[in-house]
Coordinates of C-alpha atoms and ligand atoms in Angstrom, one line a residue:
M177 CA 0.0 0.0 0.0
T178 CA 1.4 3.5 -1.0
A179 CA 1.0 6.1 1.7
A180 CA -1.6 8.9 0.7
P181 CA 0.1 12.1 -0.5
L182 CA 0.5 14.7 2.2
Q183 CA -1.9 17.4 2.3
E184 CA -0.1 20.7 1.7
T185 CA -1.2 22.9 4.4
R186 CA 1.3 25.8 3.9
F187 CA 0.7 29.2 2.3
R188 CA 3.0 29.9 -0.7
L189 CA 3.0 33.0 -3.1
S190 CA 2.3 32.6 -6.8
E191 CA 4.8 34.0 -9.1
Q192 CA 2.6 37.0 -10.1
Q193 CA 2.0 37.8 -6.3
A194 CA 5.7 37.5 -5.6
R195 CA 6.8 39.9 -8.4
E196 CA 4.1 42.4 -7.3
L197 CA 4.9 42.4 -3.7
A198 CA 8.7 42.4 -4.3
E199 CA 8.4 45.4 -6.6
T200 CA 5.8 47.2 -4.1
Y201 CA 7.5 46.7 -0.8
G202 CA 11.1 45.5 -1.7
T203 CA 13.0 42.5 -0.2
P204 CA 13.6 41.0 2.0
L205 CA 9.7 40.9 3.1
Y206 CA 7.7 38.9 5.4
V207 CA 4.3 38.1 3.8
V208 CA 1.4 36.8 5.6
D209 CA -1.9 35.6 4.1
E210 CA -4.8 36.8 6.1
A211 CA -7.3 34.1 5.1
H212 CA -4.9 31.3 5.7
F213 CA -4.1 32.6 9.4
R214 CA -7.9 32.9 10.0
Q215 CA -8.3 29.3 8.7
R216 CA -5.4 28.0 10.8
I217 CA -7.0 29.4 13.9
R218 CA -10.6 28.2 13.0
T219 CA -9.4 24.5 12.5
Y220 CA -7.5 24.6 15.8
C221 CA -10.5 26.0 17.6
D222 CA -13.0 23.8 15.9
G223 CA -10.8 20.8 16.8
F224 CA -10.4 22.0 20.4
R225 CA -14.0 22.8 20.9
A226 CA -15.1 19.6 19.3
V227 CA -13.7 17.7 22.6
A228 CA -13.7 20.6 25.0
P229 CA -16.6 22.9 24.4
T230 CA -15.6 25.5 26.7
G231 CA -12.0 25.4 25.5
E232 CA -10.2 28.7 25.4
L233 CA -7.6 29.3 22.6
S234 CA -5.0 31.8 23.3
F235 CA -2.7 33.1 20.6
A236 CA 0.9 33.0 21.8
T237 CA 2.3 36.4 20.5
K238 CA 6.0 35.4 21.1
A239 CA 5.4 33.6 17.7
N240 CA 4.6 36.9 15.8
S241 CA 3.5 40.1 17.8
T242 CA 2.9 42.0 14.8
V243 CA 0.0 44.2 15.9
A244 CA -2.3 43.5 12.9
L245 CA -1.9 39.8 13.3
I246 CA -2.7 40.0 17.0
K247 CA -5.8 41.7 16.1
I248 CA -6.7 39.1 13.5
A249 CA -6.2 36.4 16.2
Y250 CA -8.5 38.4 18.6
Q251 CA -11.1 38.9 16.0
E252 CA -11.1 35.1 15.6
G253 CA -12.0 34.6 19.3
C254 CA -8.5 34.1 20.7
S255 CA -7.4 35.4 24.0
I256 CA -4.0 36.8 23.8
D257 CA -0.9 35.3 25.5
V258 CA 1.9 37.8 26.2
A259 CA 5.2 37.1 27.5
S260 CA 6.4 40.7 28.3
E261 CA 5.1 44.3 28.7
G262 CA 6.3 44.9 25.1
E263 CA 3.9 42.2 23.8
F264 CA 1.3 43.3 26.2
R265 CA 1.4 46.7 24.8
A266 CA 1.4 45.4 21.1
A267 CA -2.0 43.5 22.2
L268 CA -3.4 46.7 23.6
M269 CA -2.5 48.6 20.5
A270 CA -4.4 45.9 18.6
G271 CA -7.5 46.8 20.5
V272 CA -7.5 43.8 22.7
P273 CA -8.8 44.5 26.1
A274 CA -6.4 43.8 28.8
S275 CA -8.9 41.4 30.4
A276 CA -8.4 39.1 27.3
C277 CA -4.5 39.0 27.9
H278 CA -2.5 36.5 29.8
L279 CA 1.0 37.5 31.1
H280 CA 3.8 34.9 31.1
G281 CA 7.4 35.1 32.0
N282 CA 10.0 33.4 34.3
N283 CA 11.3 36.7 35.6
K284 CA 8.8 39.3 35.0
Q285 CA 9.9 42.6 36.3
I286 CA 8.0 44.6 39.0
G287 CA 7.3 47.3 36.6
E288 CA 5.8 44.9 34.1
L289 CA 3.6 43.2 36.7
E290 CA 2.4 46.7 38.0
T291 CA 1.6 47.9 34.5
A292 CA -0.3 44.7 33.7
I293 CA -2.4 44.6 36.7
E294 CA -3.0 48.3 36.7
A295 CA -4.4 48.0 33.2
G296 CA -6.6 45.1 34.2
I297 CA -4.8 42.3 32.7
G298 CA -7.2 39.1 32.7
M299 CA -4.6 36.7 34.1
I300 CA -1.1 36.2 35.3
V301 CA 0.8 32.9 35.2
L302 CA 3.0 32.8 38.3
D303 CA 6.3 31.3 37.8
N304 CA 8.5 31.9 41.0
F305 CA 8.1 32.5 44.8
E306 CA 9.5 35.9 44.6
E307 CA 6.9 36.9 42.2
I308 CA 4.3 35.5 44.6
E309 CA 5.3 37.6 47.3
C310 CA 5.6 40.8 45.2
I311 CA 2.4 40.5 43.8
A312 CA 0.4 39.8 47.0
K313 CA -0.5 43.6 47.5
F314 CA -2.5 43.4 44.0
A315 CA -4.7 40.5 45.4
G316 CA -7.8 42.7 45.2
H317 CA -7.5 44.0 41.5
G318 CA -9.5 41.6 39.7
T319 CA -6.6 39.7 38.0
K320 CA -6.7 35.9 38.0
F321 CA -3.7 33.9 38.6
V322 CA -2.5 30.3 37.4
I323 CA 0.5 28.5 38.7
R324 CA 2.9 27.3 36.0
L325 CA 4.1 23.8 36.8
A326 CA 7.2 22.0 35.5
P327 CA 5.7 18.5 35.0
G328 CA 9.1 16.9 34.5
V329 CA 8.4 15.8 30.9
D330 CA 11.2 15.6 28.3
P331 CA 9.9 16.2 24.9
V332 CA 11.3 15.1 21.7
T333 CA 12.4 18.5 20.2
H334 CA 15.5 20.9 20.1
A335 CA 16.9 21.1 23.6
K336 CA 16.6 25.1 23.4
I337 CA 12.9 24.8 22.9
S338 CA 12.1 22.1 25.6
T339 CA 10.6 23.7 28.6
G340 CA 8.7 21.1 30.5
Q341 CA 11.5 18.9 32.0
A342 CA 12.4 18.8 35.7
D343 CA 15.5 20.9 35.1
T344 CA 14.1 24.1 33.7
K345 CA 14.0 27.8 34.7
F346 CA 10.3 27.8 34.0
G347 CA 7.4 27.4 36.6
F348 CA 7.2 25.3 39.9
N349 CA 8.5 21.6 39.9
I350 CA 5.7 19.2 40.7
M351 CA 7.9 16.4 42.1
D352 CA 10.0 18.4 44.6
G353 CA 6.8 19.8 46.0
S354 CA 7.5 23.4 44.8
G355 CA 4.1 23.5 42.8
E356 CA 2.1 22.5 46.1
R357 CA 4.1 25.2 48.0
A358 CA 3.4 27.7 45.6
L359 CA -0.3 27.1 45.6
L360 CA -0.7 27.2 49.3
R361 CA 1.5 30.4 49.6
A362 CA -0.5 32.3 46.9
I363 CA -3.7 31.3 48.7
E364 CA -2.5 32.2 52.0
L365 CA -1.7 35.7 50.6
G366 CA -5.2 35.9 49.3
L367 CA -4.4 35.7 45.5
P368 CA -7.3 34.4 43.3
V369 CA -5.6 31.4 42.2
I370 CA -7.9 29.5 39.7
G371 CA -5.8 26.6 38.4
F372 CA -2.6 25.5 36.8
H373 CA -0.4 25.6 33.6
C374 CA 2.2 23.7 31.8
H375 CA 4.0 24.1 28.5
V376 CA 6.3 21.2 27.7
G377 CA 8.0 22.3 24.5
S378 CA 7.6 23.6 21.0
Q379 CA 7.7 22.3 17.3
L380 CA 6.4 18.9 18.8
L381 CA 5.4 16.6 16.0
D382 CA 4.5 14.0 18.2
P383 CA 1.8 14.7 21.0
E384 CA 3.2 12.3 23.7
A385 CA 5.0 14.9 25.7
Q386 CA 2.1 17.2 25.7
I387 CA -0.3 14.3 26.7
S388 CA 2.0 13.5 29.6
G389 CA 2.1 17.2 30.7
G390 CA -1.6 17.4 30.4
E391 CA -2.2 14.3 32.6
L392 CA 0.4 15.2 35.1
I393 CA -1.1 18.8 35.8
A394 CA -4.5 17.3 35.7
K395 CA -3.5 14.6 38.5
F396 CA -1.8 17.4 40.4
A397 CA -5.1 19.5 40.4
A398 CA -6.9 16.3 41.6
E399 CA -4.2 15.9 44.5
M400 CA -4.6 19.4 45.5
K401 CA -8.3 19.0 45.9
V402 CA -7.9 16.0 48.0
R403 CA -5.3 17.3 50.1
H404 CA -6.3 21.0 50.6
G405 CA -9.8 21.3 49.1
F406 CA -8.6 23.3 46.1
E407 CA -11.0 23.5 43.4
T408 CA -9.3 23.9 39.9
T409 CA -11.5 25.8 37.5
Y410 CA -8.8 26.4 34.8
L411 CA -6.2 24.2 33.2
N412 CA -3.9 25.4 30.4
V413 CA -1.6 23.0 28.6
G414 CA 0.4 25.6 26.8
G415 CA 1.3 25.6 23.1
G416 CA 3.8 23.4 21.2
L417 CA 2.3 21.8 18.2
G418 CA 4.8 21.7 15.4
V419 CA 4.5 22.8 11.8
R420 CA 5.8 21.8 8.3
Y421 CA 9.1 23.5 7.9
T422 CA 10.2 20.8 5.4
D423 CA 8.3 18.0 3.6
G424 CA 9.6 15.6 6.2
D425 CA 8.1 17.5 9.1
V426 CA 4.6 15.8 9.5
P427 CA 2.7 17.4 12.5
M428 CA -0.5 16.0 13.6
S429 CA -3.7 17.6 12.5
H430 CA -5.0 20.2 14.9
A431 CA -8.2 18.1 15.6
D432 CA -6.1 15.0 16.3
Y433 CA -3.7 16.8 18.5
C434 CA -6.3 18.4 20.6
R435 CA -8.4 15.2 20.9
E436 CA -5.5 13.4 22.1
I437 CA -4.6 15.9 24.8
V438 CA -8.1 16.4 26.0
V439 CA -9.0 12.6 26.0
A440 CA -5.9 12.3 28.4
I441 CA -6.8 15.1 30.6
D442 CA -10.5 14.0 31.1
K443 CA -9.4 10.6 31.9
A444 CA -7.0 11.9 34.6
L445 CA -9.8 14.1 36.0
A446 CA -12.5 11.3 35.9
D447 CA -14.1 10.9 39.3
T448 CA -12.4 13.8 40.9
G449 CA -15.4 16.2 40.6
L450 CA -13.3 18.6 38.8
N451 CA -14.4 20.1 35.5
P452 CA -12.0 22.9 34.7
K453 CA -12.1 25.1 31.6
L454 CA -9.2 24.0 29.4
A455 CA -6.9 26.3 27.6
Q456 CA -4.1 26.1 25.1
E457 CA -2.0 28.8 23.9
P458 CA -0.4 27.8 20.4
G459 CA 1.7 30.1 18.5
R460 CA 3.7 28.5 15.7
S461 CA 0.9 26.2 14.6
L462 CA -1.4 29.1 14.2
I463 CA 0.8 31.5 12.3
G464 CA 3.8 29.6 11.3
E465 CA 2.4 28.1 8.1
S466 CA 0.6 31.5 7.0
G467 CA 3.8 33.2 6.3
V468 CA 6.7 33.3 3.7
T469 CA 9.8 35.4 3.4
L470 CA 10.5 36.7 0.0
Y471 CA 14.3 37.2 -0.8
R472 CA 16.1 38.4 -3.9
V473 CA 19.1 36.5 -5.1
G474 CA 22.2 38.7 -5.2
S475 CA 24.9 36.3 -6.4
V476 CA 25.5 32.8 -7.3
K477 CA 29.1 31.6 -6.6
I478 CA 30.9 28.3 -7.2
V479 CA 33.6 27.5 -4.8
P480 CA 36.1 24.6 -4.3
A481 CA 34.7 22.4 -1.4
K482 CA 36.5 19.4 0.3
E483 CA 35.0 15.9 -0.4
I484 CA 32.1 17.4 -2.7
G485 CA 34.6 19.1 -5.1
T486 CA 32.4 22.4 -5.4
R487 CA 29.8 24.1 -3.5
T488 CA 27.4 26.7 -5.2
Y489 CA 26.5 29.5 -2.8
V490 CA 23.5 31.6 -3.6
A491 CA 23.4 34.9 -1.5
V492 CA 20.1 36.5 -0.7
D493 CA 19.4 39.9 0.6
G494 CA 18.5 38.8 4.2
G495 CA 19.8 36.3 6.7
L496 CA 20.6 35.7 10.3
S497 CA 18.9 39.1 11.2
D498 CA 15.6 38.1 9.8
N499 CA 15.8 34.4 10.3
P500 CA 18.2 33.3 13.3
R501 CA 16.5 29.9 13.5
P502 CA 18.8 27.9 11.3
A503 CA 21.8 29.5 13.3
L504 CA 20.1 29.0 16.7
Y505 CA 18.5 25.5 16.3
G506 CA 19.8 24.2 13.0
S507 CA 16.3 24.6 11.7
K508 CA 15.6 23.5 7.9
Y509 CA 13.1 25.2 5.6
T510 CA 11.6 24.5 2.2
V511 CA 13.0 27.1 -0.3
E512 CA 11.7 27.7 -3.8
R513 CA 12.4 30.0 -6.5
V514 CA 9.1 31.8 -7.0
A515 CA 10.0 34.1 -9.9
R516 CA 12.8 34.5 -12.4
K517 CA 14.5 37.7 -12.9
R518 CA 13.4 37.8 -16.5
P519 CA 10.0 36.1 -16.9
D520 CA 10.6 35.4 -20.5
G521 CA 13.6 33.2 -19.9
T522 CA 13.8 29.4 -21.1
G523 CA 13.3 26.4 -18.9
S524 CA 15.4 25.7 -15.8
G525 CA 17.4 22.7 -17.0
G526 CA 16.7 20.8 -13.8
D527 CA 17.7 21.3 -10.3
R528 CA 21.0 21.4 -8.5
T529 CA 22.1 21.6 -4.9
Y530 CA 22.8 25.1 -3.3
T531 CA 23.8 26.5 -0.1
V532 CA 21.8 29.5 0.5
S533 CA 23.7 32.0 2.5
G534 CA 22.7 35.5 4.0
K535 CA 24.3 38.9 3.6
H536 CA 25.9 39.0 7.1
C537 CA 29.5 39.4 8.1
E538 CA 29.9 35.6 9.1
T539 CA 29.4 32.3 7.6
D540 CA 25.7 32.5 7.9
K541 CA 24.6 29.4 6.2
L542 CA 21.0 30.1 6.0
F543 CA 19.7 26.8 4.2
G544 CA 22.2 24.1 3.4
D545 CA 21.6 21.5 0.7
V546 CA 18.6 23.0 -1.1
Q547 CA 17.5 21.9 -4.6
L548 CA 16.9 24.8 -6.8
P549 CA 16.9 25.3 -10.5
A550 CA 20.2 25.0 -12.1
D551 CA 19.8 28.4 -13.9
L552 CA 19.2 30.3 -10.7
A553 CA 20.6 33.9 -11.3
A554 CA 21.0 37.4 -9.6
G555 CA 17.7 39.0 -9.5
D556 CA 15.4 35.8 -9.0
L557 CA 13.2 35.7 -6.4
L558 CA 13.1 33.0 -3.6
Q559 CA 10.3 32.2 -1.1
V560 CA 11.1 30.5 2.0
L561 CA 7.8 28.8 3.4
C562 CA 6.6 28.5 6.8
T563 CA 8.3 31.6 8.3
G564 CA 5.3 33.2 9.9
A565 CA 6.4 32.2 13.5
Y566 CA 9.5 33.1 15.3
N567 CA 11.1 35.1 12.4
S568 CA 9.7 38.6 12.4
S569 CA 9.5 38.3 16.3
M570 CA 13.1 37.4 16.7
A571 CA 14.5 39.6 14.0
S572 CA 17.5 41.8 14.8
N573 CA 19.6 44.7 13.3
Y574 CA 22.8 42.7 13.2
N575 CA 25.2 44.6 10.9
R576 CA 22.7 47.7 11.1
Y577 CA 20.4 46.0 8.5
P578 CA 16.9 47.3 8.8
R579 CA 14.5 44.5 9.8
P580 CA 12.1 43.5 6.9
A581 CA 8.6 44.9 6.4
T582 CA 5.6 42.7 6.7
A583 CA 2.9 42.7 4.1
L584 CA -0.5 41.2 4.6
I585 CA -2.3 39.5 1.6
F586 CA -6.3 39.8 1.8
R587 CA -8.6 37.3 0.5
D588 CA -9.4 39.1 -2.8
G589 CA -5.5 39.4 -3.4
S590 CA -5.0 43.0 -2.5
H591 CA -2.3 43.6 -0.1
T592 CA -1.1 46.2 2.4
L593 CA 1.9 46.7 4.8
I594 CA 1.3 45.9 8.2
Q595 CA 4.9 46.5 9.5
R596 CA 7.1 48.8 7.6
R597 CA 10.8 48.3 7.2
D598 CA 13.1 49.8 9.8
T599 CA 14.5 53.1 8.7
Y600 CA 18.1 53.9 9.1
E601 CA 17.1 57.0 11.2
E602 CA 15.3 55.0 13.7
M603 CA 18.0 52.6 14.0
L604 CA 20.6 55.5 14.9
A605 CA 18.0 57.4 16.9
R606 CA 19.1 55.5 20.1
E607 CA 22.8 56.7 19.7
I608 CA 24.2 59.1 22.2
L609 CA 27.5 60.8 21.4
P610 CA 28.6 62.1 24.8
K611 CA 30.0 65.6 25.0
E612 CA 33.2 64.1 26.5
L613 CA 33.9 62.7 23.1
A614 CA 33.5 66.1 21.4
Ligands
LIG842 N1 3.2 29.2 26.0 C1 4.3 29.2 26.4 C2 4.4 29.4 28.0 C3 5.7 29.2 25.9 O1 6.7 29.2 26.5 C4 5.4 29.0 24.5 C5 6.6 28.9 23.6 C6 4.1 28.9 23.8 C7 3.0 29.1 24.5 C8 4.2 28.8 22.3 O2 4.5 27.7 21.8 P1 4.4 27.3 20.4 O3 3.0 26.7 20.1 O4 4.7 28.4 19.4 O5 5.3 26.1 20.1 N2 12.1 30.7 19.5 C9 11.9 29.2 19.4 C10 10.4 28.9 20.1 C11 10.5 29.2 21.6 C12 9.2 28.8 22.1 C13 9.2 28.8 23.6 N3 7.7 28.8 24.2 C14 11.8 28.8 17.9 O6 12.0 29.8 17.2 O7 11.5 27.6 17.6

């Protein structure tokens, strides 16, 4: 039996769109498809609500905090997960009421906590004992609290994006008793604690770790009821579902993923008398596949290379500063030529193997071993799929390059900028030349 062909779930630009966008806004350019993003949220939400009718879907803005995208997520019924005052302010700018935001962070600053609570943030996820003490004075402000637990689960993903293991800076360990102590202390201080949270890792293609995390925090909630009479009314299992960076990455469908997690939690809660509202806060699986990055090829260079004879470098007009993920996590992507410089050119003459490099002052191999047409040439446009998450939000000004703009494509094919490119003026606006140097 041959396997069914994989259903393509990633957004990609047509040649005509790519040409038009590159001409209108320049490159490198992040592009997001509005309808695709809305659809991703809807399939996730439908899958979740099918098994947890009161389920709350939160959009993790760390994946992409472009204000217009936060607005879309909110319009689609998501609450908004923020991990800093900056992300919180972006949510407020999008018109999201503070009450629909949740604040995370393993070392939230006092100023961040105060700003959030005074603005009326809906929920704060408590992460350490110092924070519990510091926040006690805000007990009566209406903000609800949940306790982040480290369930002691090691997911199969890159070590830098695993968060649920016992040896982690995030949350309170269940096994060493910290989780229980945190709950008791928060209650003693009068904080309105409604439940628990865990997030075990990111880019999870397999739901096992997430299922274990959900089960463990549900069992913990049940234990807290038996031991202390604490009624959990809210359980948040974080985000984590992966996306299809390459054809080899096959994440579970939103619906199957939600079902497996919810079934495991329901089972763990059976006969406990607890019926908490369940919540998830994905980022990558909502926005990742809705975005592409458009680059223009600047040069193609063949160099001698040990063992393989020669290597062909294709340099694009972006790199580490707009996508640090290959350098940080060894991430791989799908790269395609979307438009030739001259549309009237002849056929490609087959593919060859290229190393796509960026323009930064170091060996920033962006994408190794990619198959692209043999006649690839300066001026051609490349699109990199699945760059909607953790690209724009992790971009930098390394080498003083302006961060790219983001364009949004609407259902009717029209488009607009939702974030403009940095200007040199604003990049230099923070500089101070002290009079001592005059
Ligand atoms: N909630 C919490 C508490 C998290 O720590 C994270 C991600 C999420 C939600 C959203 O997870 P997602 O659904 O996007 O997997 N910079 C890394 C990703 C780090 C994510 C850490 N936490 C990357 O580029 O892969």
